Coordinates of C-alpha atoms and ligand atoms in Angstrom, one line a residue:
M25 CA 0.0 0.0 0.0
Q26 CA 1.2 3.5 -0.8
E27 CA 2.4 6.3 1.6
G28 CA 0.5 9.6 1.5
L29 CA -3.0 8.2 0.9
N30 CA -5.9 9.1 3.1
P31 CA -7.6 6.2 5.1
M32 CA -10.4 5.8 2.6
E33 CA -8.0 5.6 -0.3
K34 CA -6.0 3.0 1.7
I35 CA -9.0 0.8 2.2
S36 CA -10.1 1.1 -1.4
D37 CA -6.6 0.2 -2.4
L38 CA -6.9 -3.1 -0.6
F39 CA -9.8 -4.1 -2.9
T40 CA -8.2 -2.9 -6.1
T41 CA -7.0 -5.5 -8.5
K42 CA -3.6 -4.7 -10.0
L43 CA -2.1 -5.5 -13.3
T44 CA 1.3 -4.5 -14.7
I45 CA 1.6 -4.0 -18.4
G46 CA 5.1 -3.9 -19.9
V47 CA 5.5 -1.8 -23.0
T48 CA 8.8 -2.4 -24.8
G49 CA 10.4 -2.0 -28.2
F50 CA 13.5 -0.5 -29.7
S51 CA 14.1 3.2 -29.6
R52 CA 11.6 5.1 -31.9
S53 CA 9.3 2.1 -32.1
G54 CA 6.4 4.0 -30.6
K55 CA 6.3 3.2 -26.8
T56 CA 5.8 6.8 -25.6
V57 CA 3.1 7.6 -28.2
F58 CA 1.3 4.4 -27.3
I59 CA 1.2 5.0 -23.6
G60 CA 0.4 8.6 -24.0
A61 CA -2.4 7.9 -26.5
L62 CA -3.8 5.0 -24.4
A63 CA -4.0 7.0 -21.2
Q64 CA -5.6 10.0 -23.0
A65 CA -8.2 7.7 -24.6
L66 CA -9.0 6.1 -21.3
V67 CA -9.3 9.5 -19.5
C68 CA -11.6 10.7 -22.4
A69 CA -13.6 7.5 -22.8
D70 CA -16.8 9.3 -21.7
A71 CA -17.0 11.1 -25.0
W72 CA -17.5 7.8 -26.8
K73 CA -19.9 6.0 -24.5
Q74 CA -22.9 6.6 -26.7
K75 CA -21.0 5.9 -29.9
T76 CA -20.3 2.2 -30.0
G77 CA -17.5 1.2 -32.4
Q78 CA -16.1 4.7 -32.8
G79 CA -13.3 6.6 -31.1
P80 CA -9.8 5.6 -30.1
L81 CA -11.0 2.8 -27.9
A82 CA -13.3 1.1 -30.4
Q83 CA -13.4 -2.6 -29.8
F84 CA -12.4 -2.3 -26.2
G85 CA -15.1 -4.7 -24.9
P86 CA -15.8 -3.2 -21.5
L87 CA -16.5 0.2 -23.0
E88 CA -18.7 -1.2 -25.8
R89 CA -20.6 -3.3 -23.3
G90 CA -21.3 -0.2 -21.2
Q91 CA -19.3 -1.6 -18.2
F92 CA -16.5 1.0 -18.2
R93 CA -17.1 4.0 -16.0
A94 CA -14.0 6.2 -15.8
A95 CA -10.2 6.3 -15.6
R96 CA -8.0 8.3 -13.3
I97 CA -4.3 8.9 -13.5
R98 CA -2.7 8.1 -10.1
D99 CA 0.3 10.4 -9.6
D100 CA 0.5 9.4 -5.9
V101 CA 1.2 5.7 -6.6
H102 CA 4.9 4.8 -7.0
A103 CA 5.7 8.4 -6.5
D104 CA 9.4 7.3 -6.0
T105 CA 9.9 5.9 -9.5
P106 CA 10.2 8.0 -12.7
Q107 CA 6.8 8.8 -13.9
F108 CA 5.8 8.5 -17.6
P109 CA 5.7 12.1 -19.0
F110 CA 1.9 11.9 -19.7
R111 CA 1.4 15.7 -19.6
Q112 CA 4.4 16.5 -21.8
V113 CA 3.1 14.0 -24.4
R114 CA -0.3 15.5 -24.3
D115 CA 1.0 19.1 -24.4
S116 CA 3.0 18.1 -27.5
L117 CA 0.2 16.2 -29.4
A118 CA -2.9 18.0 -28.3
T119 CA -2.1 21.5 -29.5
H120 CA -2.8 23.4 -32.7
D121 CA 0.7 22.7 -34.1
A122 CA 0.8 19.1 -32.9
A123 CA 4.3 17.5 -32.8
W124 CA 5.5 14.0 -31.8
P125 CA 6.7 13.8 -28.2
Q126 CA 10.4 13.8 -27.4
A127 CA 12.4 10.6 -27.2
T128 CA 12.5 9.2 -23.7
E129 CA 15.2 7.3 -21.9
G130 CA 15.2 4.5 -19.4
I131 CA 12.3 3.1 -17.5
S132 CA 9.1 5.0 -16.5
R133 CA 5.6 4.1 -15.3
L134 CA 2.1 5.4 -15.5
V135 CA -0.6 4.2 -13.1
L136 CA -4.3 4.4 -14.0
D137 CA -7.3 3.4 -12.0
L138 CA -10.1 2.0 -14.2
D139 CA -13.5 2.0 -12.6
Y140 CA -16.1 -0.4 -14.0
H141 CA -19.3 -2.3 -13.3
T142 CA -19.1 -6.0 -12.7
T143 CA -21.1 -8.1 -15.2
G144 CA -23.1 -10.3 -12.7
F145 CA -26.7 -9.8 -11.6
Y146 CA -25.6 -7.4 -8.8
K147 CA -23.7 -4.7 -10.6
R148 CA -21.0 -3.7 -8.3
I149 CA -18.4 -1.0 -9.0
K150 CA -14.9 -2.2 -9.0
T151 CA -11.5 -0.8 -9.8
L152 CA -8.7 -2.3 -11.8
R153 CA -5.3 -0.6 -11.4
I154 CA -3.1 -0.8 -14.5
E155 CA 0.6 0.1 -14.3
L156 CA 2.1 0.8 -17.7
I157 CA 5.8 0.3 -17.7
D158 CA 7.8 1.8 -20.5
Y159 CA 11.2 0.1 -20.8
P160 CA 13.7 0.0 -23.6
G161 CA 13.8 -3.1 -25.8
E162 CA 17.6 -2.5 -25.9
W163 CA 17.8 -3.8 -22.4
L164 CA 16.3 -7.1 -23.4
V165 CA 19.0 -7.6 -26.0
D166 CA 21.5 -7.9 -23.1
L167 CA 19.8 -11.0 -21.9
P168 CA 22.1 -13.5 -23.8
M169 CA 25.1 -11.9 -22.1
L170 CA 24.1 -13.6 -18.8
E171 CA 25.0 -17.0 -20.3
Q172 CA 28.4 -15.9 -21.6
S173 CA 31.9 -15.4 -20.3
Y174 CA 33.7 -12.1 -21.1
A175 CA 35.8 -14.0 -23.6
E176 CA 32.8 -15.5 -25.3
W177 CA 31.0 -12.3 -25.4
S178 CA 34.1 -10.4 -26.7
E179 CA 34.6 -12.8 -29.5
Q180 CA 31.0 -12.6 -30.6
A181 CA 30.7 -8.9 -30.3
L182 CA 34.0 -8.2 -32.2
A183 CA 33.1 -10.6 -35.0
L184 CA 29.8 -8.8 -35.4
A185 CA 31.4 -5.4 -35.4
G186 CA 33.7 -6.6 -38.2
T187 CA 30.8 -7.6 -40.6
E188 CA 29.9 -5.6 -43.7
L189 CA 28.0 -2.4 -42.9
R190 CA 28.9 -2.5 -39.2
S191 CA 32.6 -2.4 -40.0
S192 CA 32.5 1.2 -41.3
W193 CA 31.1 2.4 -38.0
S194 CA 33.4 0.3 -35.8
E195 CA 36.6 1.4 -37.6
P196 CA 37.5 4.2 -35.1
F197 CA 37.1 1.7 -32.2
F198 CA 39.3 -0.9 -33.9
A199 CA 41.9 1.8 -34.7
Q200 CA 42.0 2.8 -31.0
L201 CA 42.1 -0.8 -29.9
G202 CA 45.2 -1.4 -32.2
R203 CA 47.1 1.1 -30.0
L204 CA 46.3 -0.7 -26.8
G205 CA 49.3 -2.7 -25.6
T206 CA 49.0 -6.4 -24.7
G207 CA 50.3 -5.9 -21.1
E208 CA 48.4 -2.7 -20.5
K209 CA 47.6 -1.5 -16.9
F210 CA 43.9 -0.8 -16.1
D211 CA 43.4 2.8 -16.8
E212 CA 40.0 4.5 -16.4
E213 CA 40.8 7.2 -18.9
Q214 CA 41.6 4.6 -21.5
A215 CA 38.4 2.7 -20.6
I216 CA 36.3 5.9 -21.0
K217 CA 37.8 6.6 -24.5
L218 CA 37.3 3.1 -25.8
T219 CA 33.8 3.0 -24.4
G220 CA 33.0 6.3 -26.2
S221 CA 34.1 4.7 -29.5
W222 CA 32.2 1.5 -28.9
A223 CA 29.1 3.4 -27.9
G224 CA 29.4 5.7 -31.0
Y225 CA 29.6 2.6 -33.2
L226 CA 26.6 1.0 -31.5
Q227 CA 24.6 4.2 -31.9
Q228 CA 25.3 4.4 -35.6
A229 CA 24.2 0.7 -36.0
A230 CA 21.0 1.4 -34.0
D231 CA 20.3 4.6 -36.0
Y232 CA 20.5 2.5 -39.2
G233 CA 18.0 0.0 -37.8
L234 CA 20.3 -2.8 -36.7
S235 CA 19.3 -4.4 -33.4
R236 CA 22.1 -6.6 -32.0
N237 CA 23.8 -3.9 -30.0
Q238 CA 25.4 -4.8 -26.7
P239 CA 25.8 -3.7 -24.0
G240 CA 22.3 -2.3 -24.5
R241 CA 22.7 0.2 -21.7
L242 CA 25.3 2.1 -23.6
L243 CA 22.5 3.1 -25.9
R244 CA 19.9 3.6 -23.3
P245 CA 21.7 4.3 -20.0
G246 CA 18.7 5.6 -18.1
A247 CA 19.8 6.8 -14.7
L248 CA 23.2 5.2 -15.1
R249 CA 24.7 7.6 -17.5
N250 CA 28.5 8.2 -16.8
S251 CA 28.5 5.4 -14.2
P252 CA 31.8 3.3 -14.3
V253 CA 29.9 0.0 -14.7
L254 CA 28.9 1.2 -18.2
R255 CA 32.5 1.6 -19.3
L256 CA 32.4 -1.7 -21.0
F257 CA 33.4 -3.0 -24.4
P258 CA 34.8 -6.3 -25.9
L259 CA 38.6 -7.0 -26.1
P260 CA 40.4 -9.4 -28.4
E261 CA 42.2 -12.4 -26.9
V262 CA 45.7 -10.8 -27.1
C263 CA 44.5 -8.0 -24.7
R264 CA 42.4 -10.1 -22.3
D265 CA 45.3 -11.5 -20.2
S266 CA 46.6 -8.0 -19.3
P267 CA 45.6 -6.2 -16.2
F268 CA 43.4 -4.0 -18.5
G269 CA 41.7 -7.1 -19.9
K270 CA 41.2 -8.5 -16.4
G271 CA 39.7 -5.2 -15.3
M272 CA 37.2 -5.4 -18.2
E273 CA 36.3 -8.9 -17.4
K274 CA 35.5 -7.9 -13.8
R275 CA 33.4 -5.1 -15.2
F276 CA 31.5 -7.4 -17.5
E277 CA 30.6 -9.6 -14.5
E278 CA 29.6 -6.5 -12.6
Y279 CA 27.4 -5.4 -15.5
K280 CA 25.5 -8.7 -15.4
K281 CA 25.1 -8.7 -11.7
K282 CA 24.4 -5.0 -11.0
I283 CA 22.6 -4.0 -14.2
I284 CA 21.1 -6.8 -16.2
K285 CA 19.8 -9.0 -13.3
P286 CA 18.3 -6.2 -11.1
F287 CA 16.2 -5.1 -14.1
F288 CA 14.7 -8.5 -14.5
R289 CA 14.2 -9.0 -10.7
E290 CA 12.8 -5.6 -9.9
H291 CA 10.7 -4.9 -13.0
F292 CA 10.4 -7.7 -15.6
K293 CA 9.4 -10.3 -13.0
H294 CA 6.3 -8.3 -12.0
I295 CA 4.9 -7.9 -15.5
D296 CA 1.6 -9.6 -16.1
R297 CA 0.9 -8.5 -19.7
Q298 CA 3.4 -7.4 -22.3
I299 CA 3.1 -5.4 -25.5
V300 CA 6.2 -5.5 -27.9
M301 CA 6.2 -2.5 -30.3
L302 CA 7.7 -3.6 -33.6
D303 CA 8.6 -1.0 -36.2
L304 CA 8.7 -3.5 -39.0
L305 CA 8.1 -0.8 -41.6
R306 CA 11.4 0.9 -40.9
V307 CA 13.2 -2.4 -40.9
L308 CA 11.7 -3.2 -44.3
Q309 CA 12.8 0.1 -45.7
Q310 CA 16.4 -0.4 -44.4
G311 CA 16.6 -3.8 -46.1
K312 CA 18.0 -7.3 -45.7
Q313 CA 20.6 -6.7 -43.0
A314 CA 18.3 -4.9 -40.7
F315 CA 15.7 -7.5 -41.2
D316 CA 18.0 -10.5 -40.6
E317 CA 19.4 -8.9 -37.5
M318 CA 15.9 -8.3 -36.1
V319 CA 15.0 -11.9 -36.7
E320 CA 18.2 -13.0 -35.0
T321 CA 17.7 -10.7 -32.0
F322 CA 14.2 -11.9 -31.5
R323 CA 15.3 -15.5 -31.7
E324 CA 17.7 -14.8 -28.8
V325 CA 15.3 -12.7 -26.7
L326 CA 12.0 -14.6 -27.2
P327 CA 12.6 -17.2 -24.5
V328 CA 12.4 -14.4 -21.9
F329 CA 8.6 -14.5 -22.5
H330 CA 8.3 -18.2 -21.7
Y331 CA 5.5 -18.4 -19.2
G332 CA 5.8 -20.0 -15.8
R333 CA 8.7 -21.1 -13.6
K334 CA 10.6 -23.1 -16.2
N335 CA 11.5 -19.9 -18.0
L336 CA 14.9 -19.2 -19.5
I337 CA 16.1 -17.4 -16.4
P338 CA 15.9 -19.9 -13.6
W339 CA 17.3 -17.5 -10.9
L340 CA 14.4 -15.2 -11.6
G341 CA 11.8 -17.8 -10.5
G342 CA 9.8 -17.6 -13.8
T343 CA 7.7 -14.9 -15.5
K344 CA 4.0 -14.1 -15.1
I345 CA 3.4 -12.8 -18.6
S346 CA 0.1 -14.4 -19.5
R347 CA -0.6 -12.3 -22.6
L348 CA 1.9 -11.1 -25.1
L349 CA 1.0 -8.8 -27.9
F350 CA 3.2 -8.1 -30.9
A351 CA 2.1 -4.7 -32.3
A352 CA 3.3 -3.7 -35.8
T353 CA 3.4 0.1 -35.0
K354 CA 2.8 3.1 -37.3
G355 CA 0.1 1.2 -39.2
D356 CA -1.2 4.5 -40.5
H357 CA 1.9 4.6 -42.8
V358 CA 0.5 1.8 -45.0
T359 CA -2.7 1.9 -47.1
R360 CA -5.8 0.3 -45.7
G361 CA -5.4 -2.9 -47.7
D362 CA -1.9 -3.3 -46.5
R363 CA -2.7 -3.2 -42.8
A364 CA -3.9 -6.8 -42.9
N365 CA -0.7 -7.7 -44.8
L366 CA 1.4 -6.0 -42.2
E367 CA -0.1 -8.1 -39.5
Q368 CA 0.4 -11.2 -41.6
M369 CA 4.1 -10.2 -42.2
V370 CA 4.7 -10.0 -38.4
R371 CA 3.1 -13.5 -38.0
R372 CA 5.4 -14.9 -40.7
M373 CA 8.4 -13.1 -39.3
L374 CA 7.6 -14.6 -35.9
S375 CA 7.4 -18.1 -37.5
L376 CA 10.9 -17.5 -38.9
V377 CA 12.1 -16.5 -35.5
D378 CA 10.3 -19.3 -33.8
D379 CA 11.6 -22.3 -35.7
R380 CA 11.1 -24.5 -32.7
N381 CA 7.5 -23.5 -32.2
E382 CA 8.2 -22.1 -28.7
L383 CA 5.7 -19.3 -29.0
R384 CA 2.8 -21.8 -29.2
S385 CA 4.2 -24.2 -26.7
Q386 CA 5.9 -21.9 -24.1
V387 CA 4.2 -18.6 -24.2
A388 CA 0.9 -18.5 -22.3
D389 CA -1.0 -16.6 -25.0
Y390 CA 0.1 -14.3 -27.8
E391 CA -1.5 -12.1 -30.5
V392 CA -0.4 -10.0 -33.4
M393 CA -1.9 -6.7 -34.5
T394 CA -1.3 -3.7 -36.7
L395 CA -1.4 -0.6 -34.6
A396 CA -1.4 3.2 -34.9
S397 CA -1.6 4.8 -31.5
V398 CA -2.0 8.2 -33.1
R399 CA -3.2 8.2 -36.6
A400 CA -1.4 10.8 -38.7
T401 CA -2.9 9.9 -42.1
E402 CA -6.3 9.5 -43.7
D403 CA -7.2 6.8 -46.2
R404 CA -8.0 8.1 -49.7
M405 CA -8.4 6.8 -53.2
T406 CA -6.9 8.2 -56.4
V407 CA -9.5 9.9 -58.6
K408 CA -8.4 8.5 -61.9
A409 CA -8.7 4.9 -63.0
P410 CA -7.2 2.5 -62.2
K411 CA -8.2 3.6 -58.7
R412 CA -5.9 2.7 -55.9
E413 CA -5.6 3.4 -52.2
I414 CA -3.2 6.2 -51.1
L415 CA -2.5 8.1 -47.9
Y416 CA -3.4 11.7 -47.1
G417 CA -1.0 13.4 -44.6
R418 CA 1.9 15.6 -44.1
P419 CA 5.4 14.0 -44.1
A420 CA 8.1 15.8 -42.1
G421 CA 9.5 18.8 -44.0
E422 CA 6.4 19.3 -46.1
G423 CA 4.4 22.5 -45.7
K424 CA 0.9 21.1 -46.0
A425 CA -0.9 17.8 -46.2
S426 CA -1.4 16.1 -49.5
Q427 CA -1.7 12.6 -51.1
W428 CA 1.2 10.1 -50.9
D429 CA 1.7 6.6 -52.2
P430 CA 3.9 4.6 -49.9
G431 CA 4.0 1.6 -52.4
G432 CA 3.0 -1.9 -51.4
L433 CA 4.3 -4.2 -48.7
P434 CA 6.2 -7.2 -49.9
L435 CA 4.1 -10.4 -49.8
D436 CA 6.9 -12.9 -49.3
M437 CA 8.6 -13.6 -46.1
P438 CA 11.6 -13.3 -46.0
P439 CA 11.0 -10.6 -48.6
D440 CA 12.5 -10.7 -52.1
W441 CA 14.6 -7.6 -51.4
A442 CA 15.1 -6.9 -55.1
T443 CA 11.4 -6.2 -55.5
V444 CA 10.6 -4.4 -52.3
F445 CA 9.2 -1.0 -53.0
F446 CA 7.9 0.6 -49.9
E447 CA 8.5 4.2 -48.9
F448 CA 8.4 5.2 -45.3
Y449 CA 7.2 8.8 -45.1
R450 CA 7.6 10.2 -41.5
F451 CA 4.1 11.7 -41.2
E452 CA 3.7 14.5 -38.7
P453 CA 0.6 14.4 -36.5
P454 CA -2.3 16.4 -37.8
P455 CA -3.9 19.1 -35.7
M456 CA -6.4 17.2 -33.6
A457 CA -8.9 19.8 -32.4
E458 CA -10.9 17.5 -30.1
A459 CA -7.9 15.6 -28.6
L460 CA -8.2 17.0 -25.1
S461 CA -11.8 15.8 -24.8
E462 CA -11.9 12.8 -27.2
G463 CA -8.4 11.5 -27.4
Y464 CA -6.4 11.0 -30.6
P465 CA -7.7 9.1 -33.7
A466 CA -6.1 5.6 -33.7
I467 CA -6.1 2.3 -35.4
N468 CA -6.6 -0.8 -33.2
L469 CA -5.8 0.9 -29.9
G470 CA -9.0 -0.3 -28.3
K471 CA -8.5 -3.7 -29.8
A472 CA -5.0 -3.9 -28.3
L473 CA -6.3 -2.9 -24.9
D474 CA -9.1 -5.4 -25.1
Y475 CA -6.6 -8.2 -25.8
L476 CA -4.4 -7.1 -22.9
I477 CA -7.0 -6.5 -20.1
G478 CA -10.5 -6.8 -21.6
E479 CA -11.2 -10.0 -19.7
D480 CA -10.0 -8.6 -16.4
L481 CA -12.9 -6.2 -16.2
K482 CA -15.6 -8.7 -15.3
Ligands
GTP504 N1 2.2 8.0 -37.8 C1 2.6 7.5 -36.6 N2 3.8 7.7 -36.2 C2 4.1 7.2 -35.0 C3 3.2 6.5 -34.2 N3 3.8 6.1 -33.0 C4 5.0 6.6 -33.1 N4 5.2 7.2 -34.3 C5 6.5 7.8 -34.8 O1 7.6 7.2 -34.1 C6 8.4 8.1 -33.4 C7 8.8 7.5 -32.1 O2 7.7 7.3 -31.3 P1 7.9 7.2 -29.7 O3 6.6 6.8 -29.1 O4 8.6 8.4 -29.2 O5 9.0 6.0 -29.6 P2 9.7 5.3 -28.4 O6 9.6 3.9 -28.6 O7 9.1 5.9 -27.1 O8 11.2 5.8 -28.6 P3 12.3 6.2 -27.5 O9 11.7 7.1 -26.5 O10 13.4 6.7 -28.3 O11 12.7 4.8 -26.9 C8 7.4 9.3 -33.2 O12 8.2 10.5 -33.0 C9 6.6 9.3 -34.5 O13 7.4 9.9 -35.6 C10 1.8 6.3 -34.7 O14 0.9 5.7 -34.1 N5 1.6 6.9 -35.9
MG505 MG1 10.0 6.9 -25.5

């Protein structure tokens, strides 16, 4: 129970059911926009109560059945952990010159109390508390490091850094490494410099859309920025026996113990439902290498979602995630007909990832959806024959909204890269005059919420 609550609140807290919903995905995948839009839609749900099937929460069962009463943001709960910047997101989106919210870093949470009527004969009012936790997908990518020694990790990370595409970004790191002696003393200044080069290389790879970037905290340090435990990078065999190499090895173990494990123990372990934001469109636009790495990264990370005690991380004592939703985000960037294709692509990508059928056998329940948390485009048709679907919106850098043809999504999986023609326009949010009272227009936001918690409002 929370400090600072009055006695009535404390009593009602005892009868409140609680659910923790994890929201993850790589940087720029759409976590902040999703949480901001979902919270705004819940707070504004009243506006849509008489209009079944419309509004941002269309298909959220409890609202459509008339069970849902109201949602309240609870600033007083978990007042000691970073709070999701709900108001900043709203101030940025719900204004005349709407703009996407700023990138966020690290972990944050938003707590909402949802009041609803029970479904039985005696209609009682109950409260479901949802805690939305926004955490970087980059942190999950560190998981395989737990199983590795420093030597194993170094060999793998250096080999990856030397591959085509990545090698142009890692060159400064390798040049610096070449000047490191084989009997080097441990020197913090040296460690800072090399970490800077390694982090710079990782950032360039991430900006390009590549996903196997370790240590993930170098990209998303959260509260640990500048902390010595984040001065970590791989070393080749010739350097690993020196005092410098031994110092790095110690740091690697410290990183596992003090950074990776606590995140899983303190946060991940308590997640009941999980949504994974997947910006497949950007990966498709970047091409084969970004796509292949994403499949590989998912293959390594997927076991973390295994349900129950026999999960990949035995020291954790299992995970509780009973519903896992893969959301193909920014679904308003493809034409209407392609939204079903996008969902289908994610399903096929998951079957590439999951060649041992673990999703079906080890994950409690999972679903795939195309999602646009804030819809920035309208669906239109061309006027002249042959008519085809196009998007109406304003890509970044354009003065006004007009019609755009993003091309079609590839139908094969893995795609035939030579024939992929898809253009990702970064659409700006339109002015949304009624956003403060009605929420933002969306695609499948209510459906996503219904999958995650619909059955819990009984
Ligand atoms: N059109 C459209 N664009 C979206 C949507 N969601 C996210 N975006 C775009 O994706 C960008 C990143 O979204 P965020 O929600 O900030 O992504 P994030 O996962 O929180 O990223 P980090 O804070 O960097 O980890 C936004 O600035 C938008 O350009 C959406 O529903 N529709
Ligand atoms: Mg964010």
